[in-house]
XYZ file of C-alpha atoms in Angstrom:
522
model
C -267.109 166.811 -58.143
C -269.420 163.847 -58.599
C -270.293 161.714 -55.587
C -271.911 159.042 -57.760
C -268.644 157.091 -57.935
C -268.281 157.060 -54.145
C -269.998 154.541 -51.903
C -272.848 156.074 -49.908
C -272.816 155.798 -46.132
C -274.085 152.453 -44.898
C -277.101 152.406 -42.595
C -274.976 151.803 -39.498
C -272.598 154.693 -40.341
C -275.160 157.239 -41.619
C -276.005 158.619 -38.172
C -272.848 157.624 -36.307
C -270.066 160.011 -35.318
C -267.616 161.318 -37.909
C -264.196 162.842 -37.210
C -262.057 164.713 -39.748
C -258.316 165.374 -39.427
C -257.195 168.083 -41.838
C -253.451 168.461 -42.453
C -252.892 172.089 -43.496
C -249.263 171.365 -44.372
C -250.041 169.001 -47.296
C -253.642 170.091 -48.068
C -253.471 173.869 -47.510
C -256.106 176.534 -47.983
C -255.542 177.997 -51.507
C -254.400 181.621 -51.754
C -257.341 184.008 -51.648
C -259.685 181.246 -50.477
C -261.608 181.612 -47.208
C -260.837 178.727 -44.835
C -264.471 178.720 -43.705
C -265.470 177.775 -47.235
C -263.108 174.793 -47.061
C -264.800 173.683 -43.835
C -268.191 173.936 -45.551
C -266.826 171.936 -48.501
C -265.895 169.060 -46.200
C -269.313 169.188 -44.535
C -271.077 169.246 -47.927
C -269.089 166.305 -49.290
C -269.985 164.196 -46.247
C -273.679 165.129 -46.369
C -273.800 164.262 -50.067
C -272.836 160.690 -49.190
C -275.349 160.461 -46.344
C -273.113 161.071 -43.318
C -275.500 163.032 -41.075
C -274.222 162.144 -37.610
C -272.312 164.476 -35.290
C -269.182 165.883 -36.948
C -265.895 167.153 -35.497
C -263.172 168.689 -37.670
C -259.613 169.200 -36.454
C -257.258 171.384 -38.519
C -253.546 170.771 -37.849
C -250.667 172.923 -39.116
C -248.188 175.717 -38.451
C -250.510 178.541 -37.382
C -247.653 181.005 -36.915
C -247.259 181.330 -40.677
C -250.948 181.875 -41.462
C -252.645 184.122 -38.862
C -255.486 184.965 -41.283
C -256.237 181.276 -41.817
C -256.138 180.768 -38.034
C -258.692 183.553 -37.529
C -261.005 182.096 -40.188
C -260.745 178.551 -38.786
C -261.396 179.849 -35.292
C -264.551 181.614 -36.494
C -265.700 178.385 -38.223
C -266.036 176.757 -34.788
C -263.699 173.812 -35.395
C -260.722 172.495 -33.437
C -257.333 173.956 -34.408
C -253.962 172.507 -33.416
C -250.631 174.190 -33.977
C -247.887 171.719 -34.931
C -244.628 171.998 -36.841
C -244.566 169.985 -40.125
C -242.150 167.348 -38.738
C -244.624 166.147 -36.110
C -248.013 166.583 -37.834
C -248.186 162.866 -38.679
C -247.512 161.911 -35.055
C -250.116 164.424 -33.805
C -252.764 162.977 -36.147
C -251.873 159.432 -35.069
C -252.106 160.206 -31.347
C -255.303 162.202 -31.810
C -257.159 159.500 -33.740
C -256.001 156.822 -31.255
C -257.497 158.820 -28.364
C -260.648 159.498 -30.394
C -261.194 155.772 -31.022
C -260.972 155.071 -27.285
C -263.823 157.538 -26.648
C -265.809 156.647 -29.792
C -266.379 152.900 -30.261
C -267.610 151.653 -33.669
C -269.614 152.175 -35.761
C -267.950 155.484 -36.571
C -266.298 157.230 -39.527
C -262.796 158.721 -39.856
C -261.775 161.103 -42.632
C -258.190 162.202 -43.317
C -257.424 165.248 -45.466
C -253.699 164.716 -45.862
C -250.922 163.403 -48.096
C -249.381 161.711 -45.066
C -251.786 158.788 -45.416
C -249.413 157.624 -48.192
C -246.231 157.976 -46.131
C -245.843 157.859 -42.358
C -249.530 157.214 -41.555
C -249.949 154.272 -43.958
C -248.609 151.453 -41.770
C -250.246 152.362 -38.410
C -253.566 153.315 -40.019
C -253.665 150.210 -42.205
C -252.891 147.862 -39.328
C -255.377 149.568 -37.043
C -258.109 149.242 -39.675
C -257.447 145.503 -39.901
C -257.425 145.078 -36.117
C -260.375 147.273 -35.104
C -263.638 146.474 -36.815
C -266.424 148.941 -37.582
C -264.475 152.111 -38.455
C -265.259 153.575 -41.864
C -262.393 155.321 -43.698
C -262.577 158.336 -46.066
C -259.637 160.188 -47.678
C -258.872 163.469 -49.436
C -255.458 164.235 -50.932
C -253.739 166.507 -53.438
C -252.143 163.956 -55.809
C -253.242 160.805 -57.590
C -251.309 158.149 -55.688
C -251.825 154.431 -55.204
C -252.842 153.418 -51.684
C -252.940 150.155 -49.774
C -255.753 151.592 -47.643
C -259.313 150.451 -48.314
C -261.682 153.436 -48.346
C -265.418 153.916 -48.816
C -264.797 157.242 -50.575
C -261.947 159.507 -51.576
C -261.500 162.857 -53.285
C -258.841 165.066 -54.765
C -258.525 168.059 -52.444
C -259.036 170.583 -55.254
C -262.240 168.788 -56.327
C -263.578 168.628 -52.788
C -263.135 172.414 -52.467
C -265.349 172.836 -55.560
C -268.323 171.321 -53.714
C -269.229 174.687 -52.218
C -269.593 176.275 -55.658
C -272.544 174.056 -56.578
C -275.971 175.671 -56.503
C -277.409 173.470 -53.795
C -274.554 174.478 -51.476
C -274.594 178.226 -52.044
C -271.981 180.108 -50.022
C -273.084 182.454 -47.338
C -272.594 186.129 -47.984
C -269.484 187.787 -46.607
C -271.588 189.635 -44.020
C -272.902 186.280 -42.710
C -269.367 184.878 -42.457
C -268.196 187.866 -40.393
C -270.989 187.198 -37.842
C -269.331 183.872 -36.965
C -266.091 185.466 -35.744
C -267.341 185.626 -32.153
C -267.871 181.855 -32.074
C -265.904 180.031 -29.369
C -262.885 178.137 -30.662
C -260.792 175.253 -29.426
C -257.091 176.096 -29.901
C -254.151 173.936 -28.862
C -250.359 174.173 -29.233
C -248.908 170.650 -29.449
C -245.349 171.887 -28.915
C -246.034 173.489 -25.519
C -249.184 171.587 -24.480
C -250.963 174.975 -24.317
C -254.763 175.378 -24.604
C -256.729 178.548 -25.357
C -260.262 179.618 -26.262
C -259.292 183.060 -27.579
C -257.651 183.957 -30.899
C -255.681 186.874 -29.377
C -254.551 184.832 -26.384
C -253.362 181.999 -28.646
C -251.465 184.203 -31.124
C -249.760 185.949 -28.188
C -248.536 182.558 -26.947
C -247.201 181.608 -30.402
C -245.117 184.804 -30.506
C -243.417 184.252 -27.131
C -239.724 183.364 -26.770
C -240.590 180.397 -24.552
C -242.660 178.861 -27.376
C -239.830 179.390 -29.896
C -237.282 177.694 -27.626
C -239.568 174.699 -27.052
C -240.120 174.258 -30.789
C -236.424 174.535 -31.603
C -235.716 171.675 -29.146
C -238.357 169.519 -30.836
C -236.808 170.130 -34.265
C -233.262 169.506 -32.984
C -233.990 166.180 -31.336
C -236.437 164.948 -33.948
C -234.951 161.732 -35.408
C -235.808 160.679 -38.984
C -238.311 157.794 -39.146
C -236.722 154.427 -40.007
C -238.245 151.565 -41.951
C -240.352 149.333 -39.722
C -239.626 145.616 -39.571
C -241.591 143.262 -37.403
C -240.093 140.786 -34.990
C -242.027 137.565 -34.370
C -244.818 137.803 -31.815
C -247.364 135.293 -30.564
C -250.818 135.930 -29.147
C -253.116 133.163 -27.931
C -256.301 132.477 -29.899
C -259.306 134.453 -28.668
C -262.464 132.568 -27.754
C -264.183 133.240 -31.090
C -261.255 131.778 -33.088
C -260.320 128.843 -30.818
C -262.722 126.365 -32.473
C -263.286 128.073 -35.840
C -261.888 126.874 -39.194
C -258.195 127.442 -39.904
C -256.517 127.346 -43.339
C -252.758 127.319 -43.964
C -251.052 128.254 -47.256
C -247.447 127.030 -47.295
C -245.181 128.508 -49.990
C -242.447 125.924 -50.563
C -240.459 128.325 -52.764
C -239.692 130.831 -49.998
C -240.119 128.544 -46.954
C -238.764 125.174 -48.178
C -238.285 121.941 -46.275
C -234.616 121.888 -45.114
C -232.302 119.271 -46.624
C -232.553 115.968 -44.782
C -235.745 117.042 -43.010
C -238.941 115.008 -43.426
C -241.824 117.112 -44.808
C -244.244 115.220 -42.563
C -242.395 116.614 -39.548
C -242.874 120.123 -40.970
C -246.626 119.468 -41.162
C -246.565 118.296 -37.538
C -244.677 121.480 -36.617
C -247.410 123.652 -38.127
C -250.110 121.713 -36.289
C -248.175 121.920 -32.996
C -247.657 125.693 -33.343
C -251.381 126.269 -33.884
C -252.453 123.995 -31.033
C -249.899 125.681 -28.779
C -251.771 128.975 -29.233
C -255.193 127.397 -28.738
C -256.342 126.938 -32.355
C -258.211 123.628 -32.048
C -260.769 123.951 -34.853
C -260.809 122.104 -38.216
C -257.489 122.578 -40.055
C -256.578 122.442 -43.756
C -252.991 122.827 -44.990
C -252.130 123.545 -48.628
C -248.515 123.181 -49.759
C -247.655 125.111 -52.938
C -244.500 124.601 -54.977
C -242.722 122.825 -57.844
C -243.633 119.157 -57.384
C -241.965 118.089 -60.620
C -238.405 118.303 -59.323
C -238.671 116.496 -55.989
C -240.812 113.350 -55.979
C -239.548 112.386 -52.521
C -240.921 115.642 -51.088
C -244.195 115.130 -52.953
C -244.547 111.591 -51.555
C -243.970 112.818 -47.996
C -246.506 115.645 -48.344
C -248.998 113.257 -49.907
C -248.600 110.785 -47.043
C -249.130 113.612 -44.529
C -252.723 113.922 -45.774
C -252.591 117.607 -46.787
C -253.465 119.408 -50.037
C -250.607 119.741 -52.526
C -250.654 122.197 -55.443
C -248.113 122.273 -58.260
C -247.625 125.958 -59.229
C -244.834 127.668 -61.198
C -242.914 130.329 -59.176
C -244.153 133.339 -61.175
C -247.825 132.835 -60.272
C -247.651 131.625 -56.655
C -248.924 134.966 -55.292
C -251.890 135.108 -57.686
C -252.728 131.473 -56.998
C -252.793 132.011 -53.223
C -255.040 135.087 -53.616
C -257.493 133.132 -55.781
C -257.434 130.141 -53.432
C -258.058 132.201 -50.297
C -260.895 134.038 -52.082
C -262.623 130.722 -52.764
C -261.911 129.565 -49.220
C -263.447 132.724 -47.711
C -266.603 132.183 -49.796
C -267.111 128.823 -48.056
C -265.768 129.799 -44.617
C -267.472 132.810 -43.087
C -265.856 134.669 -40.166
C -264.774 134.084 -37.514
C -261.994 132.048 -39.154
C -258.199 131.993 -39.208
C -255.735 132.195 -42.134
C -252.057 131.340 -41.820
C -249.413 132.094 -44.466
C -245.999 130.449 -44.488
C -244.258 132.651 -47.022
C -241.913 135.594 -47.562
C -244.261 137.054 -50.177
C -246.008 139.353 -47.680
C -243.349 142.073 -47.889
C -244.674 145.493 -48.898
C -243.324 145.111 -52.451
C -244.629 141.571 -53.076
C -247.635 140.611 -55.197
C -249.496 138.943 -52.307
C -249.203 141.949 -49.993
C -251.538 144.413 -51.763
C -254.700 142.272 -52.261
C -254.394 140.565 -48.866
C -253.947 143.833 -46.979
C -256.933 145.525 -48.652
C -259.033 142.392 -48.232
C -258.288 142.283 -44.498
C -259.528 145.881 -44.175
C -262.961 145.362 -45.728
C -263.600 141.678 -44.906
C -263.549 141.848 -41.131
C -263.432 138.832 -38.839
C -260.537 136.867 -40.368
C -257.602 136.236 -38.048
C -254.155 136.308 -39.680
C -251.009 134.359 -38.712
C -247.628 134.416 -40.445
C -244.412 132.360 -40.608
C -241.416 133.612 -42.631
C -237.671 133.159 -42.953
C -236.599 136.754 -42.152
C -237.968 140.061 -40.749
C -240.316 141.848 -43.131
C -241.675 145.336 -43.713
C -245.428 145.007 -44.091
C -248.708 146.848 -43.449
C -250.539 143.596 -42.705
C -251.662 143.121 -39.104
C -251.063 139.645 -37.658
C -252.034 138.022 -34.369
C -249.024 135.707 -34.296
C -245.729 135.352 -36.161
C -242.879 132.848 -36.254
C -239.547 132.487 -37.972
C -239.793 129.387 -40.167
C -236.667 127.795 -38.649
C -238.091 128.258 -35.122
C -241.461 126.811 -36.078
C -239.831 123.636 -37.468
C -238.408 122.631 -34.076
C -241.936 122.275 -32.645
C -242.486 118.910 -34.367
C -243.204 115.786 -32.363
C -240.919 112.723 -32.478
C -240.255 110.844 -35.733
C -242.129 107.703 -34.777
C -245.404 106.827 -36.561
C -244.267 108.625 -39.751
C -244.087 105.424 -41.815
C -247.575 104.376 -40.740
C -249.163 107.374 -42.525
C -248.055 106.529 -46.085
C -251.400 104.992 -47.125
C -253.346 108.187 -46.434
C -255.309 109.558 -49.428
C -253.986 112.829 -50.840
C -255.375 115.871 -52.645
C -253.116 116.717 -55.615
C -253.672 119.536 -58.111
C -251.716 121.008 -61.045
C -252.584 124.711 -61.337
C -250.975 125.031 -64.795
C -253.199 122.376 -66.420
C -256.191 122.480 -64.017
C -255.537 118.767 -63.429
C -256.490 116.806 -60.299
C -254.433 113.710 -59.462
C -256.151 110.606 -58.104
C -252.960 109.178 -56.640
C -249.247 109.877 -56.285
C -248.412 107.790 -59.394
C -251.248 109.309 -61.429
C -250.080 112.842 -60.567
C -246.356 112.285 -61.210
C -247.214 110.681 -64.541
C -249.154 113.820 -65.528
C -246.249 116.090 -64.517
C -243.924 114.138 -66.832
C -246.141 114.459 -69.945
C -245.282 116.661 -72.926
C -248.723 118.292 -72.782
C -248.036 119.501 -69.223
C -244.599 120.847 -70.236
C -246.085 122.815 -73.163
C -248.899 124.232 -71.012
C -246.455 125.328 -68.333
C -244.220 126.968 -70.931
C -247.201 129.007 -72.177
C -248.018 130.078 -68.594
C -244.435 131.293 -68.064
C -244.312 133.124 -71.428
C -247.678 134.823 -70.924
C -246.601 136.042 -67.497
C -245.931 139.785 -67.910
C -244.298 141.937 -65.203
C -246.975 143.515 -62.956
C -247.745 147.179 -63.522
C -247.695 149.648 -60.668
C -251.131 149.927 -59.150
C -252.659 153.374 -59.153
C -255.977 154.293 -57.688
C -258.110 156.946 -59.337
C -260.165 159.086 -56.945
C -263.677 157.687 -56.688
C -265.190 161.123 -56.267
C -264.433 162.447 -59.724
C -265.984 160.483 -62.560
C -263.933 160.521 -65.751
C -265.665 161.583 -68.996
C -266.195 158.800 -71.572
C -263.176 158.349 -73.881
C -263.273 159.901 -77.311
C -263.625 157.711 -80.380
C -260.305 156.048 -81.041
C -258.989 153.123 -83.021
C -257.081 151.856 -79.998
C -258.845 149.166 -77.945
C -260.062 150.225 -74.506
C -257.776 149.220 -71.648
C -259.510 147.016 -69.067
C -259.699 148.424 -65.530
C -258.518 145.315 -63.673
C -258.634 147.124 -60.323
C -262.375 147.741 -60.717
C -262.914 144.145 -61.836
C -260.951 142.926 -58.821
C -263.169 144.976 -56.471
C -266.326 143.525 -58.059
C -264.957 139.973 -57.857
C -263.926 140.482 -54.247
C -267.407 141.696 -53.213
C -269.684 139.503 -55.352
C -269.822 135.790 -54.651
C -272.444 135.369 -57.394
C -270.159 136.961 -60.009
C -267.230 134.732 -59.036
C -269.472 131.656 -59.180
C -270.778 132.653 -62.624
C -267.238 133.161 -63.940
C -266.114 129.810 -62.551
C -269.153 128.119 -64.144
C -268.475 129.728 -67.532
C -264.789 128.805 -67.366
C -265.772 125.246 -66.507
C -268.122 125.057 -69.490
C -265.413 126.496 -71.743
C -262.918 123.940 -70.425
C -265.375 121.085 -71.100
C -265.971 122.409 -74.610
C -262.217 122.593 -75.343
C -261.705 119.081 -74.045
C -264.545 117.850 -76.257
C -262.892 119.513 -79.266
C -259.561 117.850 -78.405
C -261.277 114.457 -78.235
C -262.923 115.035 -81.643
C -259.555 115.995 -83.147
C -257.950 112.845 -81.764
C -260.810 110.772 -83.194
C -260.423 112.386 -86.618
C -256.677 111.751 -86.560
C -257.178 108.084 -85.666
C -259.796 107.704 -88.424
C -257.375 109.302 -90.895
C -254.618 106.922 -89.872
C -257.016 103.939 -90.182
C -258.164 104.873 -93.702
C -254.540 105.413 -94.780
C -253.464 101.971 -93.536
C -256.533 100.330 -95.206
C -255.748 101.851 -98.612
C -252.127 100.733 -98.268
């Protein structure tokens, strides 16, 4: 296993506390493998990355099935918890919640489990967005995509190989046996039973009382249902009350109702934010198809907000790019509000926003949508769109705002409108229609995102005639972390755009000269 592809411990986490939760049900000890070696493998992997603070490891699983593993874990001096497979996820969740209460950040959490991709994903992801300063590391058995942002992750089989390296030579069997008298911390989650002795604990696990208790747990265990969030509102904290707030309003999924003035919708958004105590500078960006409804465009323009014309297929990507630029110019604390249904777990906006909220701490998140959603994104306030619209003030003074200057932009053509008439004229041109058609045709269905383990570096590909496939996930990580790289790319794209425009002007000049010479000869 190579740790070169993993991110080393930051200075603030290098000597802070680290806790490991090891799920023996999904990441078991291999047959014929000493569990104490697995413990050493975890310790070695953490030390390789510079985590040298105090370490606690908790192994969780059905200890009735593996008494030999229990004995070995007990002699390794770590915490061991007996739990049936159905409740291991809940045990891990409760345990890490209690640990965070006693261990404020900076601190590091490591999960050796496949359950981080199932039942632990939503609570862990939301907690990472809400609580700043906790580093996250993962180890798992399969290559699976994850919404969780981690500083390092390994395949379980590769992590176990760490102990075979020369600089982490295993102790001799005789040395391992000497550890068997070490005190151990044993706990049965089914019966709330604690023991410090291997014999005492195994005796408890074999009792009829323990069996009856576990059978009741299995019988009354209900299958987990899909989580959907109901709207909630939380007042702005002191640090966000006067900070910058940006709103992205997706007109495709949260449209202005028929017969409703768009300026009233803008007032509703402002009223909702002020009602929760957000009194800082506010920018609202409405995104949608401005070509079809000029009346809506005129109302939005007169409301004095930003208006972006974007085709439906690229709304998610546009919002991600726009919020990235906004975050570069608006450091935390700051607030982001999304009026959209595109934050469901299977939508294009969900993945980048959720990961971004985990590693870029200090951005408050608010959401308005038309229906309940299933999402791993943590929000401080939510509304149903229809409920938010009733917060508008009276209709008077609406006509007086029509002379306000507006900010109009066509994302398809990278065109900025100077006025309502100038912008609508652009949207009606043939050049705009052709450009938009190309955007729609070039739009390919998104591929499923998979995340390769950082810990194992892949060998260079063999010589092949096929072109190398670009790793867009890696590029996205670099772009997300490097402001200088994004600025350089924007500069280069701007230069390229200027060059293309210059070429178009030259071509038009040549055509006009050709027409002039033809008419002269005639």
